[in-house]
């Protein structure tokens, strides 16, 4: 608490009392803390690929370029790390846009089943790379939503399902109406998430396994983006998981008006 006190003295110097003003700054302090953590996280996340790009390019310039195999493998690392940087910057920009106060999605009557199919087509390559099968069990459902944003949400959830699942497993997406809402489930047979990790899962940069996420090209921002976009649609996201068995993300969205 921020406390400020001052005596109240009348026109003729008579003593009236003391005024005390107390501001509860707990919330301000908390927000300030979150902002500081965020800046520290961003700096750290940006520095990691930059350090790597700088180191490998310097080694090449110092003469390693004459070795063909070093040249190729270092260039591959530099290329991969530049892609990471690009993705990180894209996700950060997207997050800052959708977190801004007053952000609104352009919600129109939209065929949720069709946009799930579009998202599925866009991740086809990744499914094949990992030999993961995708089952779509979709009923025709019309939601009030912004198709491009919802495709982004579905791609983020599907890429996570692929990233955190083993080869040869299956992912199932179900879409149906329940209690006047559109319900979308993305279920995988992957590594699962411990119950103790679930409460922090949607925080920016939160990852259960930092090294694994990085290695797979994750930015740690995907689920924050999902949560913000779904909330901007007046919907909600839930997650259920069992370690070693798999994870299900469920999205609830309003039906078209
Ligand atoms: P990332 O880019 O690291 O995947 P996200 O915000 O998308 O970031 O996810 C945060 C963390 O949640 C991940 O690092 C991972 O530990 C965990 N996670 C997300 N989706 C799944 C899933 N389907 N199965 C297991 N763990 C997951």
PDB file of N, CA and C in Angstrom, residues 94-171:
ATOM      1  N   UNK A  94       1.971 -10.439 -33.393  1.00  0.00           N
ATOM      2  CA  UNK A  94       0.587 -10.914 -33.359  1.00  0.00           C
ATOM      3  C   UNK A  94       0.031 -10.788 -31.931  1.00  0.00           C
ATOM      4  N   UNK A  95       0.835 -11.222 -30.957  1.00  0.00           N
ATOM      5  CA  UNK A  95       0.385 -11.177 -29.569  1.00  0.00           C
ATOM      6  C   UNK A  95       0.159  -9.737 -29.115  1.00  0.00           C
ATOM      7  N   UNK A  96       1.055  -8.835 -29.496  1.00  0.00           N
ATOM      8  CA  UNK A  96       0.895  -7.452 -29.032  1.00  0.00           C
ATOM      9  C   UNK A  96      -0.335  -6.828 -29.687  1.00  0.00           C
ATOM     10  N   UNK A  97      -0.627  -7.233 -30.916  1.00  0.00           N
ATOM     11  CA  UNK A  97      -1.817  -6.728 -31.598  1.00  0.00           C
ATOM     12  C   UNK A  97      -3.083  -7.209 -30.888  1.00  0.00           C
ATOM     13  N   UNK A  98      -3.141  -8.524 -30.594  1.00  0.00           N
ATOM     14  CA  UNK A  98      -4.394  -9.048 -30.050  1.00  0.00           C
ATOM     15  C   UNK A  98      -4.549  -8.791 -28.554  1.00  0.00           C
ATOM     16  N   UNK A  99      -3.436  -8.421 -27.890  1.00  0.00           N
ATOM     17  CA  UNK A  99      -3.547  -8.123 -26.456  1.00  0.00           C
ATOM     18  C   UNK A  99      -3.933  -6.679 -26.201  1.00  0.00           C
ATOM     19  N   UNK A 100      -3.816  -5.868 -27.240  1.00  0.00           N
ATOM     20  CA  UNK A 100      -4.102  -4.449 -27.073  1.00  0.00           C
ATOM     21  C   UNK A 100      -5.560  -4.273 -26.658  1.00  0.00           C
ATOM     22  N   UNK A 101      -5.791  -3.306 -25.779  1.00  0.00           N
ATOM     23  CA  UNK A 101      -7.145  -3.076 -25.314  1.00  0.00           C
ATOM     24  C   UNK A 101      -8.026  -2.659 -26.496  1.00  0.00           C
ATOM     25  N   UNK A 102      -9.229  -3.193 -26.524  1.00  0.00           N
ATOM     26  CA  UNK A 102     -10.141  -2.807 -27.601  1.00  0.00           C
ATOM     27  C   UNK A 102      -9.973  -3.638 -28.858  1.00  0.00           C
ATOM     28  N   UNK A 103      -9.054  -4.625 -28.826  1.00  0.00           N
ATOM     29  CA  UNK A 103      -8.882  -5.485 -30.002  1.00  0.00           C
ATOM     30  C   UNK A 103     -10.179  -6.256 -30.246  1.00  0.00           C
ATOM     31  N   UNK A 104     -10.611  -6.260 -31.498  1.00  0.00           N
ATOM     32  CA  UNK A 104     -11.825  -6.995 -31.821  1.00  0.00           C
ATOM     33  C   UNK A 104     -11.611  -7.843 -33.054  1.00  0.00           C
ATOM     34  N   UNK A 105     -12.189  -9.034 -33.032  1.00  0.00           N
ATOM     35  CA  UNK A 105     -12.124  -9.851 -34.241  1.00  0.00           C
ATOM     36  C   UNK A 105     -13.307  -9.468 -35.126  1.00  0.00           C
ATOM     37  N   UNK A 106     -13.133  -9.730 -36.417  1.00  0.00           N
ATOM     38  CA  UNK A 106     -14.195  -9.445 -37.371  1.00  0.00           C
ATOM     39  C   UNK A 106     -15.086 -10.690 -37.456  1.00  0.00           C
ATOM     40  N   UNK A 107     -16.050 -10.783 -36.511  1.00  0.00           N
ATOM     41  CA  UNK A 107     -16.849 -12.015 -36.409  1.00  0.00           C
ATOM     42  C   UNK A 107     -18.031 -12.009 -37.369  1.00  0.00           C
ATOM     43  N   UNK A 108     -18.054 -13.015 -38.232  1.00  0.00           N
ATOM     44  CA  UNK A 108     -19.118 -13.205 -39.229  1.00  0.00           C
ATOM     45  C   UNK A 108     -19.599 -14.653 -39.112  1.00  0.00           C
ATOM     46  N   UNK A 109     -20.798 -14.953 -39.606  1.00  0.00           N
ATOM     47  CA  UNK A 109     -21.196 -16.365 -39.650  1.00  0.00           C
ATOM     48  C   UNK A 109     -20.190 -17.146 -40.499  1.00  0.00           C
ATOM     49  N   UNK A 110     -19.572 -18.164 -39.909  1.00  0.00           N
ATOM     50  CA  UNK A 110     -18.458 -18.868 -40.542  1.00  0.00           C
ATOM     51  C   UNK A 110     -18.601 -20.376 -40.374  1.00  0.00           C
ATOM     52  N   UNK A 111     -18.333 -21.114 -41.437  1.00  0.00           N
ATOM     53  CA  UNK A 111     -18.424 -22.579 -41.351  1.00  0.00           C
ATOM     54  C   UNK A 111     -17.187 -23.132 -40.649  1.00  0.00           C
ATOM     55  N   UNK A 112     -17.372 -23.537 -39.411  1.00  0.00           N
ATOM     56  CA  UNK A 112     -16.246 -24.028 -38.610  1.00  0.00           C
ATOM     57  C   UNK A 112     -15.659 -25.302 -39.234  1.00  0.00           C
ATOM     58  N   UNK A 113     -16.516 -26.175 -39.739  1.00  0.00           N
ATOM     59  CA  UNK A 113     -16.020 -27.437 -40.319  1.00  0.00           C
ATOM     60  C   UNK A 113     -15.104 -27.145 -41.513  1.00  0.00           C
ATOM     61  N   UNK A 114     -15.495 -26.172 -42.328  1.00  0.00           N
ATOM     62  CA  UNK A 114     -14.682 -25.861 -43.513  1.00  0.00           C
ATOM     63  C   UNK A 114     -13.331 -25.295 -43.100  1.00  0.00           C
ATOM     64  N   UNK A 115     -13.320 -24.459 -42.063  1.00  0.00           N
ATOM     65  CA  UNK A 115     -12.027 -23.860 -41.709  1.00  0.00           C
ATOM     66  C   UNK A 115     -11.115 -24.868 -41.017  1.00  0.00           C
ATOM     67  N   UNK A 116     -11.700 -25.837 -40.351  1.00  0.00           N
ATOM     68  CA  UNK A 116     -10.868 -26.912 -39.768  1.00  0.00           C
ATOM     69  C   UNK A 116     -10.211 -27.707 -40.905  1.00  0.00           C
ATOM     70  N   UNK A 117     -10.980 -27.940 -41.978  1.00  0.00           N
ATOM     71  CA  UNK A 117     -10.409 -28.659 -43.123  1.00  0.00           C
ATOM     72  C   UNK A 117      -9.271 -27.857 -43.760  1.00  0.00           C
ATOM     73  N   UNK A 118      -9.451 -26.538 -43.840  1.00  0.00           N
ATOM     74  CA  UNK A 118      -8.381 -25.694 -44.387  1.00  0.00           C
ATOM     75  C   UNK A 118      -7.121 -25.795 -43.529  1.00  0.00           C
ATOM     76  N   UNK A 119      -7.311 -25.706 -42.198  1.00  0.00           N
ATOM     77  CA  UNK A 119      -6.157 -25.809 -41.294  1.00  0.00           C
ATOM     78  C   UNK A 119      -5.478 -27.168 -41.481  1.00  0.00           C
ATOM     79  N   UNK A 120      -6.285 -28.221 -41.620  1.00  0.00           N
ATOM     80  CA  UNK A 120      -5.737 -29.581 -41.770  1.00  0.00           C
ATOM     81  C   UNK A 120      -4.893 -29.677 -43.044  1.00  0.00           C
ATOM     82  N   UNK A 121      -5.371 -29.048 -44.125  1.00  0.00           N
ATOM     83  CA  UNK A 121      -4.593 -29.095 -45.377  1.00  0.00           C
ATOM     84  C   UNK A 121      -3.234 -28.424 -45.193  1.00  0.00           C
ATOM     85  N   UNK A 122      -3.234 -27.320 -44.449  1.00  0.00           N
ATOM     86  CA  UNK A 122      -1.982 -26.561 -44.306  1.00  0.00           C
ATOM     87  C   UNK A 122      -0.928 -27.284 -43.473  1.00  0.00           C
ATOM     88  N   UNK A 123      -1.331 -28.257 -42.664  1.00  0.00           N
ATOM     89  CA  UNK A 123      -0.330 -28.954 -41.846  1.00  0.00           C
ATOM     90  C   UNK A 123      -0.063 -30.362 -42.368  1.00  0.00           C
ATOM     91  N   UNK A 124      -0.591 -30.656 -43.570  1.00  0.00           N
ATOM     92  CA  UNK A 124      -0.446 -31.982 -44.179  1.00  0.00           C
ATOM     93  C   UNK A 124       1.020 -32.433 -44.215  1.00  0.00           C
ATOM     94  N   UNK A 125       1.896 -31.530 -44.632  1.00  0.00           N
ATOM     95  CA  UNK A 125       3.315 -31.854 -44.757  1.00  0.00           C
ATOM     96  C   UNK A 125       3.912 -32.324 -43.445  1.00  0.00           C
ATOM     97  N   UNK A 126       3.566 -31.623 -42.362  1.00  0.00           N
ATOM     98  CA  UNK A 126       4.106 -31.986 -41.041  1.00  0.00           C
ATOM     99  C   UNK A 126       3.585 -33.334 -40.572  1.00  0.00           C
ATOM    100  N   UNK A 127       2.315 -33.617 -40.905  1.00  0.00           N
ATOM    101  CA  UNK A 127       1.740 -34.918 -40.534  1.00  0.00           C
ATOM    102  C   UNK A 127       2.515 -36.029 -41.228  1.00  0.00           C
ATOM    103  N   UNK A 128       2.774 -35.829 -42.524  1.00  0.00           N
ATOM    104  CA  UNK A 128       3.473 -36.855 -43.297  1.00  0.00           C
ATOM    105  C   UNK A 128       4.897 -37.059 -42.786  1.00  0.00           C
ATOM    106  N   UNK A 129       5.590 -35.933 -42.505  1.00  0.00           N
ATOM    107  CA  UNK A 129       6.961 -36.018 -41.982  1.00  0.00           C
ATOM    108  C   UNK A 129       7.038 -36.947 -40.782  1.00  0.00           C
ATOM    109  N   UNK A 130       5.994 -36.891 -39.939  1.00  0.00           N
ATOM    110  CA  UNK A 130       6.055 -37.627 -38.689  1.00  0.00           C
ATOM    111  C   UNK A 130       5.191 -38.877 -38.701  1.00  0.00           C
ATOM    112  N   UNK A 131       4.608 -39.160 -39.875  1.00  0.00           N
ATOM    113  CA  UNK A 131       3.735 -40.324 -40.019  1.00  0.00           C
ATOM    114  C   UNK A 131       2.639 -40.349 -38.944  1.00  0.00           C
ATOM    115  N   UNK A 132       1.987 -39.197 -38.792  1.00  0.00           N
ATOM    116  CA  UNK A 132       0.876 -39.109 -37.847  1.00  0.00           C
ATOM    117  C   UNK A 132      -0.412 -39.003 -38.664  1.00  0.00           C
ATOM    118  N   UNK A 133      -1.445 -39.752 -38.257  1.00  0.00           N
ATOM    119  CA  UNK A 133      -2.690 -39.675 -39.031  1.00  0.00           C
ATOM    120  C   UNK A 133      -3.652 -38.689 -38.362  1.00  0.00           C
ATOM    121  N   UNK A 134      -4.441 -38.036 -39.189  1.00  0.00           N
ATOM    122  CA  UNK A 134      -5.394 -37.056 -38.680  1.00  0.00           C
ATOM    123  C   UNK A 134      -6.802 -37.501 -39.031  1.00  0.00           C
ATOM    124  N   UNK A 135      -7.636 -37.690 -38.003  1.00  0.00           N
ATOM    125  CA  UNK A 135      -9.036 -38.060 -38.239  1.00  0.00           C
ATOM    126  C   UNK A 135      -9.909 -36.845 -37.976  1.00  0.00           C
ATOM    127  N   UNK A 136     -10.768 -36.527 -38.935  1.00  0.00           N
ATOM    128  CA  UNK A 136     -11.689 -35.402 -38.752  1.00  0.00           C
ATOM    129  C   UNK A 136     -13.100 -35.947 -38.580  1.00  0.00           C
ATOM    130  N   UNK A 137     -13.710 -35.647 -37.439  1.00  0.00           N
ATOM    131  CA  UNK A 137     -15.105 -36.057 -37.207  1.00  0.00           C
ATOM    132  C   UNK A 137     -15.907 -34.777 -37.022  1.00  0.00           C
ATOM    133  N   UNK A 138     -16.318 -34.206 -38.163  1.00  0.00           N
ATOM    134  CA  UNK A 138     -16.876 -32.858 -38.128  1.00  0.00           C
ATOM    135  C   UNK A 138     -18.341 -32.825 -38.537  1.00  0.00           C
ATOM    136  N   UNK A 139     -19.146 -32.216 -37.678  1.00  0.00           N
ATOM    137  CA  UNK A 139     -20.520 -31.934 -38.089  1.00  0.00           C
ATOM    138  C   UNK A 139     -20.543 -30.517 -38.651  1.00  0.00           C
ATOM    139  N   UNK A 140     -21.464 -30.227 -39.566  1.00  0.00           N
ATOM    140  CA  UNK A 140     -21.529 -28.856 -40.068  1.00  0.00           C
ATOM    141  C   UNK A 140     -21.992 -27.917 -38.957  1.00  0.00           C
ATOM    142  N   UNK A 141     -21.139 -26.940 -38.610  1.00  0.00           N
ATOM    143  CA  UNK A 141     -21.490 -25.998 -37.544  1.00  0.00           C
ATOM    144  C   UNK A 141     -21.124 -24.590 -37.994  1.00  0.00           C
ATOM    145  N   UNK A 142     -22.073 -23.675 -37.832  1.00  0.00           N
ATOM    146  CA  UNK A 142     -21.849 -22.278 -38.203  1.00  0.00           C
ATOM    147  C   UNK A 142     -21.534 -21.472 -36.929  1.00  0.00           C
ATOM    148  N   UNK A 143     -20.324 -20.927 -36.845  1.00  0.00           N
ATOM    149  CA  UNK A 143     -19.967 -20.130 -35.658  1.00  0.00           C
ATOM    150  C   UNK A 143     -19.963 -18.648 -36.015  1.00  0.00           C
ATOM    151  N   UNK A 144     -19.941 -17.805 -34.965  1.00  0.00           N
ATOM    152  CA  UNK A 144     -19.774 -16.369 -35.187  1.00  0.00           C
ATOM    153  C   UNK A 144     -18.279 -16.112 -35.013  1.00  0.00           C
ATOM    154  N   UNK A 145     -17.562 -16.013 -36.120  1.00  0.00           N
ATOM    155  CA  UNK A 145     -16.112 -15.919 -35.952  1.00  0.00           C
ATOM    156  C   UNK A 145     -15.386 -15.317 -37.128  1.00  0.00           C
ATOM    157  N   UNK A 146     -14.104 -15.113 -36.913  1.00  0.00           N
ATOM    158  CA  UNK A 146     -13.215 -14.563 -37.935  1.00  0.00           C
ATOM    159  C   UNK A 146     -12.426 -15.757 -38.497  1.00  0.00           C
ATOM    160  N   UNK A 147     -12.763 -16.147 -39.727  1.00  0.00           N
ATOM    161  CA  UNK A 147     -12.228 -17.393 -40.281  1.00  0.00           C
ATOM    162  C   UNK A 147     -10.704 -17.452 -40.212  1.00  0.00           C
ATOM    163  N   UNK A 148     -10.019 -16.376 -40.621  1.00  0.00           N
ATOM    164  CA  UNK A 148      -8.555 -16.433 -40.647  1.00  0.00           C
ATOM    165  C   UNK A 148      -7.967 -16.618 -39.256  1.00  0.00           C
ATOM    166  N   UNK A 149      -8.534 -15.931 -38.275  1.00  0.00           N
ATOM    167  CA  UNK A 149      -8.053 -16.073 -36.895  1.00  0.00           C
ATOM    168  C   UNK A 149      -8.309 -17.480 -36.380  1.00  0.00           C
ATOM    169  N   UNK A 150      -9.469 -18.025 -36.715  1.00  0.00           N
ATOM    170  CA  UNK A 150      -9.797 -19.367 -36.217  1.00  0.00           C
ATOM    171  C   UNK A 150      -8.938 -20.434 -36.910  1.00  0.00           C
ATOM    172  N   UNK A 151      -8.582 -20.200 -38.170  1.00  0.00           N
ATOM    173  CA  UNK A 151      -7.662 -21.122 -38.849  1.00  0.00           C
ATOM    174  C   UNK A 151      -6.324 -21.091 -38.105  1.00  0.00           C
ATOM    175  N   UNK A 152      -5.882 -19.885 -37.724  1.00  0.00           N
ATOM    176  CA  UNK A 152      -4.632 -19.743 -36.969  1.00  0.00           C
ATOM    177  C   UNK A 152      -4.691 -20.540 -35.662  1.00  0.00           C
ATOM    178  N   UNK A 153      -5.823 -20.423 -34.957  1.00  0.00           N
ATOM    179  CA  UNK A 153      -6.009 -21.163 -33.699  1.00  0.00           C
ATOM    180  C   UNK A 153      -5.879 -22.667 -33.951  1.00  0.00           C
ATOM    181  N   UNK A 154      -6.570 -23.145 -34.984  1.00  0.00           N
ATOM    182  CA  UNK A 154      -6.557 -24.588 -35.272  1.00  0.00           C
ATOM    183  C   UNK A 154      -5.155 -25.050 -35.666  1.00  0.00           C
ATOM    184  N   UNK A 155      -4.457 -24.243 -36.479  1.00  0.00           N
ATOM    185  CA  UNK A 155      -3.092 -24.620 -36.877  1.00  0.00           C
ATOM    186  C   UNK A 155      -2.189 -24.701 -35.643  1.00  0.00           C
ATOM    187  N   UNK A 156      -2.293 -23.718 -34.743  1.00  0.00           N
ATOM    188  CA  UNK A 156      -1.459 -23.750 -33.530  1.00  0.00           C
ATOM    189  C   UNK A 156      -1.722 -25.023 -32.723  1.00  0.00           C
ATOM    190  N   UNK A 157      -2.993 -25.372 -32.537  1.00  0.00           N
ATOM    191  CA  UNK A 157      -3.310 -26.563 -31.741  1.00  0.00           C
ATOM    192  C   UNK A 157      -2.847 -27.834 -32.449  1.00  0.00           C
ATOM    193  N   UNK A 158      -3.016 -27.869 -33.773  1.00  0.00           N
ATOM    194  CA  UNK A 158      -2.610 -29.069 -34.519  1.00  0.00           C
ATOM    195  C   UNK A 158      -1.096 -29.226 -34.538  1.00  0.00           C
ATOM    196  N   UNK A 159      -0.381 -28.115 -34.721  1.00  0.00           N
ATOM    197  CA  UNK A 159       1.087 -28.214 -34.734  1.00  0.00           C
ATOM    198  C   UNK A 159       1.587 -28.684 -33.364  1.00  0.00           C
ATOM    199  N   UNK A 160       0.982 -28.172 -32.298  1.00  0.00           N
ATOM    200  CA  UNK A 160       1.367 -28.656 -30.964  1.00  0.00           C
ATOM    201  C   UNK A 160       1.097 -30.150 -30.836  1.00  0.00           C
ATOM    202  N   UNK A 161      -0.083 -30.582 -31.294  1.00  0.00           N
ATOM    203  CA  UNK A 161      -0.427 -32.002 -31.188  1.00  0.00           C
ATOM    204  C   UNK A 161       0.613 -32.855 -31.926  1.00  0.00           C
ATOM    205  N   UNK A 162       1.064 -32.364 -33.083  1.00  0.00           N
ATOM    206  CA  UNK A 162       2.081 -33.107 -33.843  1.00  0.00           C
ATOM    207  C   UNK A 162       3.422 -33.074 -33.113  1.00  0.00           C
ATOM    208  N   UNK A 163       3.810 -31.864 -32.668  1.00  0.00           N
ATOM    209  CA  UNK A 163       5.112 -31.691 -32.025  1.00  0.00           C
ATOM    210  C   UNK A 163       5.269 -32.577 -30.797  1.00  0.00           C
ATOM    211  N   UNK A 164       4.204 -32.682 -29.999  1.00  0.00           N
ATOM    212  CA  UNK A 164       4.327 -33.393 -28.729  1.00  0.00           C
ATOM    213  C   UNK A 164       3.734 -34.799 -28.799  1.00  0.00           C
ATOM    214  N   UNK A 165       3.746 -35.392 -30.019  1.00  0.00           N
ATOM    215  CA  UNK A 165       3.295 -36.779 -30.190  1.00  0.00           C
ATOM    216  C   UNK A 165       4.381 -37.582 -30.885  1.00  0.00           C
ATOM    217  N   UNK A 166       4.367 -38.871 -30.670  1.00  0.00           N
ATOM    218  CA  UNK A 166       5.332 -39.747 -31.314  1.00  0.00           C
ATOM    219  C   UNK A 166       4.886 -40.123 -32.721  1.00  0.00           C
ATOM    220  N   UNK A 167       5.837 -40.619 -33.509  1.00  0.00           N
ATOM    221  CA  UNK A 167       5.522 -41.071 -34.864  1.00  0.00           C
ATOM    222  C   UNK A 167       4.530 -42.226 -34.799  1.00  0.00           C
ATOM    223  N   UNK A 168       3.648 -42.291 -35.800  1.00  0.00           N
ATOM    224  CA  UNK A 168       2.713 -43.409 -35.894  1.00  0.00           C
ATOM    225  C   UNK A 168       1.456 -43.242 -35.043  1.00  0.00           C
ATOM    226  N   UNK A 169       1.332 -42.144 -34.306  1.00  0.00           N
ATOM    227  CA  UNK A 169       0.134 -41.940 -33.479  1.00  0.00           C
ATOM    228  C   UNK A 169      -0.958 -41.245 -34.306  1.00  0.00           C
ATOM    229  N   UNK A 170      -2.097 -41.006 -33.664  1.00  0.00           N
ATOM    230  CA  UNK A 170      -3.219 -40.373 -34.368  1.00  0.00           C
ATOM    231  C   UNK A 170      -3.681 -39.123 -33.626  1.00  0.00           C
ATOM    232  N   UNK A 171      -4.173 -38.179 -34.414  1.00  0.00           N
ATOM    233  CA  UNK A 171      -4.786 -36.977 -33.845  1.00  0.00           C
ATOM    234  C   UNK A 171      -6.239 -36.978 -34.325  1.00  0.00           C
TER     235      UNK A 171
END
